[in-house]
Short mmCIF file of N, CA, C and O in Angstrom, two decimals:
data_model
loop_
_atom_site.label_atom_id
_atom_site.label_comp_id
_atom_site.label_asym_id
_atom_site.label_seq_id
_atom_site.Cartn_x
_atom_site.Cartn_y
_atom_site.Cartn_z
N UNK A 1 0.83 -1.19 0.00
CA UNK A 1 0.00 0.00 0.00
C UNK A 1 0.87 1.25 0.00
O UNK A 1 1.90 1.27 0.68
N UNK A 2 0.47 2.42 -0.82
CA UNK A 2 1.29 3.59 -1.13
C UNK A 2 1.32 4.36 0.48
O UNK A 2 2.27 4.85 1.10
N UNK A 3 -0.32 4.19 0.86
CA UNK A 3 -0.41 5.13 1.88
C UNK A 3 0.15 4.29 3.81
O UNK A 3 -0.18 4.76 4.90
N UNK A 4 0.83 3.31 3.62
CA UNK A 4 1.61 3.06 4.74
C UNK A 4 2.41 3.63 5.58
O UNK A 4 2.36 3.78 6.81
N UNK A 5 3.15 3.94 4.79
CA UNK A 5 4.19 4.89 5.14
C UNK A 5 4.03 5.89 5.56
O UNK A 5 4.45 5.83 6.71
N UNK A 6 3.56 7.12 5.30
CA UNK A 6 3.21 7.87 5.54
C UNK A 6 2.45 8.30 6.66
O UNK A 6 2.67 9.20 7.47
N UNK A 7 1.35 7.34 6.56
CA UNK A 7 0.31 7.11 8.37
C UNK A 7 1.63 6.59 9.31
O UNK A 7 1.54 6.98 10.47
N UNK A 8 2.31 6.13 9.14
CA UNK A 8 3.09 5.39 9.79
C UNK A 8 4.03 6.55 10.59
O UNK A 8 4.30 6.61 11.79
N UNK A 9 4.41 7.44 9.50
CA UNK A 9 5.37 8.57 9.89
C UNK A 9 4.64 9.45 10.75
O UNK A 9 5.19 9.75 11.81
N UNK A 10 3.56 9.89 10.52
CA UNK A 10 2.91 10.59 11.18
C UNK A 10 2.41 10.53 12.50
O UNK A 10 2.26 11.47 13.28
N UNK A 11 2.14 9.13 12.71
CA UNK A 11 1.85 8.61 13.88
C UNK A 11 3.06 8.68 15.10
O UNK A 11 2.96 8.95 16.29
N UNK A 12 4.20 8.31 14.27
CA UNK A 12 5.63 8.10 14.55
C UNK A 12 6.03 9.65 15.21
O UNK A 12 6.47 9.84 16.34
N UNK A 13 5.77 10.56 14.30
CA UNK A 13 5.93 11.95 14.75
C UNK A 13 5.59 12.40 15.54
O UNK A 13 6.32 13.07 16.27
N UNK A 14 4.24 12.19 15.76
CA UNK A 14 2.86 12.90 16.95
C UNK A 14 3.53 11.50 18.57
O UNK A 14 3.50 11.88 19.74
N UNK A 15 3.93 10.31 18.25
CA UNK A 15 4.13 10.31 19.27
C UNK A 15 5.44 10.85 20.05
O UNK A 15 5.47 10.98 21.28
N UNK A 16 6.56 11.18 19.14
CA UNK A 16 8.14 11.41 19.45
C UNK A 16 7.38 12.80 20.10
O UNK A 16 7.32 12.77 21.33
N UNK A 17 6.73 14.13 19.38
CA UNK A 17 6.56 15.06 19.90
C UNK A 17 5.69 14.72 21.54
O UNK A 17 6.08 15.16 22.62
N UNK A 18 4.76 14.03 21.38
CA UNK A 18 4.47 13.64 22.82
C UNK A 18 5.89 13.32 24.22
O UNK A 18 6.17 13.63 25.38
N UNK A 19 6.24 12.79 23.44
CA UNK A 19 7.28 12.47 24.35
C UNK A 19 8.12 13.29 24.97
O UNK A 19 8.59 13.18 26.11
N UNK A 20 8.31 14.21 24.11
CA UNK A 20 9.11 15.65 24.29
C UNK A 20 8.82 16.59 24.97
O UNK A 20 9.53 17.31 25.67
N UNK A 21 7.63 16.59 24.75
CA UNK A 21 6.73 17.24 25.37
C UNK A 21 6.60 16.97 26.91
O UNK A 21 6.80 17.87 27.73
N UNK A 22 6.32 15.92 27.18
CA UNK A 22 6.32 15.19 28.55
C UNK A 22 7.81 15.42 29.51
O UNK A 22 8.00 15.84 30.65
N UNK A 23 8.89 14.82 28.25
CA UNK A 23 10.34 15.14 29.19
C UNK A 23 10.87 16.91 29.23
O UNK A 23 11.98 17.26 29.63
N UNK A 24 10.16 17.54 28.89
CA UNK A 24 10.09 18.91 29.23
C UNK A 24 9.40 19.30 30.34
O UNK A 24 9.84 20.21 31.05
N UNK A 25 7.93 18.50 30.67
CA UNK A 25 7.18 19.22 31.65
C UNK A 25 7.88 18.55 32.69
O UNK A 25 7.82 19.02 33.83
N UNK A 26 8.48 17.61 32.47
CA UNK A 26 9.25 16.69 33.71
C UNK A 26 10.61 17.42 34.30
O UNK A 26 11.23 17.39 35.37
N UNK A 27 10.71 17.91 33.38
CA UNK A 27 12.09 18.54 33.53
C UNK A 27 11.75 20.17 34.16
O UNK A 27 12.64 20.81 34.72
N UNK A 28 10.74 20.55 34.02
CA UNK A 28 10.64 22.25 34.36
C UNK A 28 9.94 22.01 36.10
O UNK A 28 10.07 22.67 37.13
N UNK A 29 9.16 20.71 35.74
CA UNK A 29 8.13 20.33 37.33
C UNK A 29 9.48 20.06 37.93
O UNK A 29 9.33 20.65 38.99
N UNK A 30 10.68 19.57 37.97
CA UNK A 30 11.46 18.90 38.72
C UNK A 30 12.20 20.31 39.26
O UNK A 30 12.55 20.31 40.44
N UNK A 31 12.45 21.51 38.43
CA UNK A 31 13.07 22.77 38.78
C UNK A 31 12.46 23.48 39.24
O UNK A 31 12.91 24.57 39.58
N UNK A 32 10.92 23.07 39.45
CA UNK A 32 10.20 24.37 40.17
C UNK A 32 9.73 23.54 41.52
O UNK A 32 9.28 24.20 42.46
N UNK A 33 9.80 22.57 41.59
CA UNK A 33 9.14 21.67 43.02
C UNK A 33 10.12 20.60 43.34
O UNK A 33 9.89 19.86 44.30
N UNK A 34 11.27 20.43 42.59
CA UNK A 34 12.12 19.41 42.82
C UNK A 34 11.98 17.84 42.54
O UNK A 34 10.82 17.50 42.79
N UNK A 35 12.65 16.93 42.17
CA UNK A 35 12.85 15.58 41.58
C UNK A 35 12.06 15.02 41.98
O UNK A 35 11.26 14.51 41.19
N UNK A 36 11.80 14.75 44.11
CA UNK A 36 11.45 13.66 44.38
C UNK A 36 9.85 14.25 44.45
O UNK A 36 9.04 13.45 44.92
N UNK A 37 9.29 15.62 44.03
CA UNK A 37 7.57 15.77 44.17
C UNK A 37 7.47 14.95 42.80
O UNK A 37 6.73 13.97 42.85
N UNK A 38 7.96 15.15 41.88
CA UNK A 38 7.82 15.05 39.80
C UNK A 38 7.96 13.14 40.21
O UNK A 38 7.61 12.63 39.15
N UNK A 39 8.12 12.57 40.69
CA UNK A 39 8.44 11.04 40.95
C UNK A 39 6.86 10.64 40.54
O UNK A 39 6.43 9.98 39.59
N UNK A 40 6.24 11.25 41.56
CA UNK A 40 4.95 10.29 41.94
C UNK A 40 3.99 11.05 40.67
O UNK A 40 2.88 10.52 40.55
N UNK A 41 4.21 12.03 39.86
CA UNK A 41 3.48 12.46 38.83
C UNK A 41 3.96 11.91 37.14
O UNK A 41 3.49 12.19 36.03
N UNK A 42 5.30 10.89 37.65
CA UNK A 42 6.00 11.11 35.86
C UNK A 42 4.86 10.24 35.10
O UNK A 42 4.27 10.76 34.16
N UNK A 43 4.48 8.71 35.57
CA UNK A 43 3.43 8.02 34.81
C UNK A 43 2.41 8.67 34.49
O UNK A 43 2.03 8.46 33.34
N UNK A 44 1.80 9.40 35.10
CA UNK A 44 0.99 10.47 34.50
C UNK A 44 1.00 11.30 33.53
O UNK A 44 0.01 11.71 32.92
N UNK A 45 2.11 11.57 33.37
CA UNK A 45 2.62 13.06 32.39
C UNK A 45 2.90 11.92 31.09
O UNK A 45 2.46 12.31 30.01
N UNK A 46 3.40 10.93 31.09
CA UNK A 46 4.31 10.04 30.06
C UNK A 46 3.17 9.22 29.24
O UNK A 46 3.32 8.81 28.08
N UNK A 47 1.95 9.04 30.08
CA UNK A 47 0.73 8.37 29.48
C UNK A 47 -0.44 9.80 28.79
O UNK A 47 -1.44 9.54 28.12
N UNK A 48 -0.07 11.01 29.10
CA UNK A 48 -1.28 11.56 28.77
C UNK A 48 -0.67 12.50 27.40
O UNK A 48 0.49 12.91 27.32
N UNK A 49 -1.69 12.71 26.42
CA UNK A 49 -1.99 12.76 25.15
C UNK A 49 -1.48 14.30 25.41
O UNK A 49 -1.48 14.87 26.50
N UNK A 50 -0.92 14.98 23.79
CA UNK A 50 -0.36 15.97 23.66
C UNK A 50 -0.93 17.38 24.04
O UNK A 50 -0.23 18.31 24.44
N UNK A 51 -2.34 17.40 23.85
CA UNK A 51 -2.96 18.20 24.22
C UNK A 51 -3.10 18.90 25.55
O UNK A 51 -3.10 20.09 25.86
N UNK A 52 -3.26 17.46 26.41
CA UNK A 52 -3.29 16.90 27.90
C UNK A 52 -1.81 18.01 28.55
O UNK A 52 -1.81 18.72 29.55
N UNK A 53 -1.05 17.86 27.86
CA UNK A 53 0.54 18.21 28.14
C UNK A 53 0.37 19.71 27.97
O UNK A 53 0.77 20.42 28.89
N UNK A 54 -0.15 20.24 26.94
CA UNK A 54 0.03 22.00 27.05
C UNK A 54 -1.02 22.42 27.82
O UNK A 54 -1.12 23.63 28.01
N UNK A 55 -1.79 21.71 28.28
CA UNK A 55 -2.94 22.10 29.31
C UNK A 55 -2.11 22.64 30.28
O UNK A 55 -1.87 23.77 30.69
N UNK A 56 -1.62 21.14 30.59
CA UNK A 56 -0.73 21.16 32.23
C UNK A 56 0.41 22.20 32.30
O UNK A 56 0.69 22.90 33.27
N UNK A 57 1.14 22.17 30.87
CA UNK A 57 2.52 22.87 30.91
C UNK A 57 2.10 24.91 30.99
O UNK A 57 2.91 25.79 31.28
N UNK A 58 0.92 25.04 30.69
CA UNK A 58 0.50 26.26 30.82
C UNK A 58 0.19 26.80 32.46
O UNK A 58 0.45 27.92 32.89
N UNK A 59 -0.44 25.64 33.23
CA UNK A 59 -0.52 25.72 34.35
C UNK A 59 0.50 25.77 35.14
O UNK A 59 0.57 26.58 36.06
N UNK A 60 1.50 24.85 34.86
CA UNK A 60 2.73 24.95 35.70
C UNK A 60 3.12 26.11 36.12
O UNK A 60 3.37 26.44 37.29
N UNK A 61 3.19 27.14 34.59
CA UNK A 61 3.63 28.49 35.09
C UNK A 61 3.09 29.28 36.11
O UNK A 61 3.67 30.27 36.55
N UNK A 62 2.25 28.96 36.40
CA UNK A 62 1.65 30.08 37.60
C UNK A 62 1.43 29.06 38.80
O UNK A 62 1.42 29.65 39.88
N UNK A 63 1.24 27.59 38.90
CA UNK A 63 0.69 26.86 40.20
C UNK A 63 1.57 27.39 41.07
O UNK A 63 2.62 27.96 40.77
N UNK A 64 1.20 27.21 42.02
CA UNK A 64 2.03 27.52 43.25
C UNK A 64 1.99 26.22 43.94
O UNK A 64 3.06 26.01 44.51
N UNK A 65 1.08 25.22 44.10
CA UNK A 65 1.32 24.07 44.41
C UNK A 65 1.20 23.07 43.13
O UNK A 65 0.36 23.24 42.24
N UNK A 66 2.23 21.94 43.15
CA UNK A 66 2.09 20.85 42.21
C UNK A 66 0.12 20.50 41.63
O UNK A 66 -0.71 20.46 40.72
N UNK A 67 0.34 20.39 42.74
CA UNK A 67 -1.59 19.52 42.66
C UNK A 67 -2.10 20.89 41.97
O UNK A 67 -2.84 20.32 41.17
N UNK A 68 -2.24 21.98 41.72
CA UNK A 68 -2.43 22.71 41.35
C UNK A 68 -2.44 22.27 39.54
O UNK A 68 -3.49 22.69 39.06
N UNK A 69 -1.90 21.84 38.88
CA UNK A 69 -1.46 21.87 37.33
C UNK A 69 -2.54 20.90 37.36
O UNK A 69 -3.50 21.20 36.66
N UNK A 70 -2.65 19.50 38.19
CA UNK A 70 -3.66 18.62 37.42
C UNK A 70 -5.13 18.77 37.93
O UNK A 70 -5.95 17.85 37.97
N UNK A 71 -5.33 20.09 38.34
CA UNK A 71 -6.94 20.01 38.61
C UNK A 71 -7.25 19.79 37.70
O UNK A 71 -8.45 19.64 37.48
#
């Protein structure tokens, strides 16, 4: 099939950017609340969909508490 490839890449793409996405919010939650709060939240951040991620990563900037980003 012509069109394999292509779905394939795309899919491939949207998830690498997920991922990136995630080891960024992991990485900014760990500098604003430290390593061992970001522990008990990483399966969370690593399972949820891209969208899910700029929700949270918008919130980060202003929470003042962790629990704060995933209301």
């Amino acid at each position: 099939m012509k069109f394999t490839q292509p779905v394939k890449s795309v899919l491939e793409l949207r998830k690498g950017m997920q991922q990136g996405e995630a080891t960024i919010m992991l990485r900014l939650m760990a500098r604003k609340y430290g390593v061992d709060v970001v522990v008990a939240y990483r399966e969370r951040i690593e399972k949820a969909d891209a969208e899910t991620l700029l929700e949270w990563s918008e919130r980060l900037l202003f929470a003042e508490k962790i629990e704060d980003i995933f209301h």
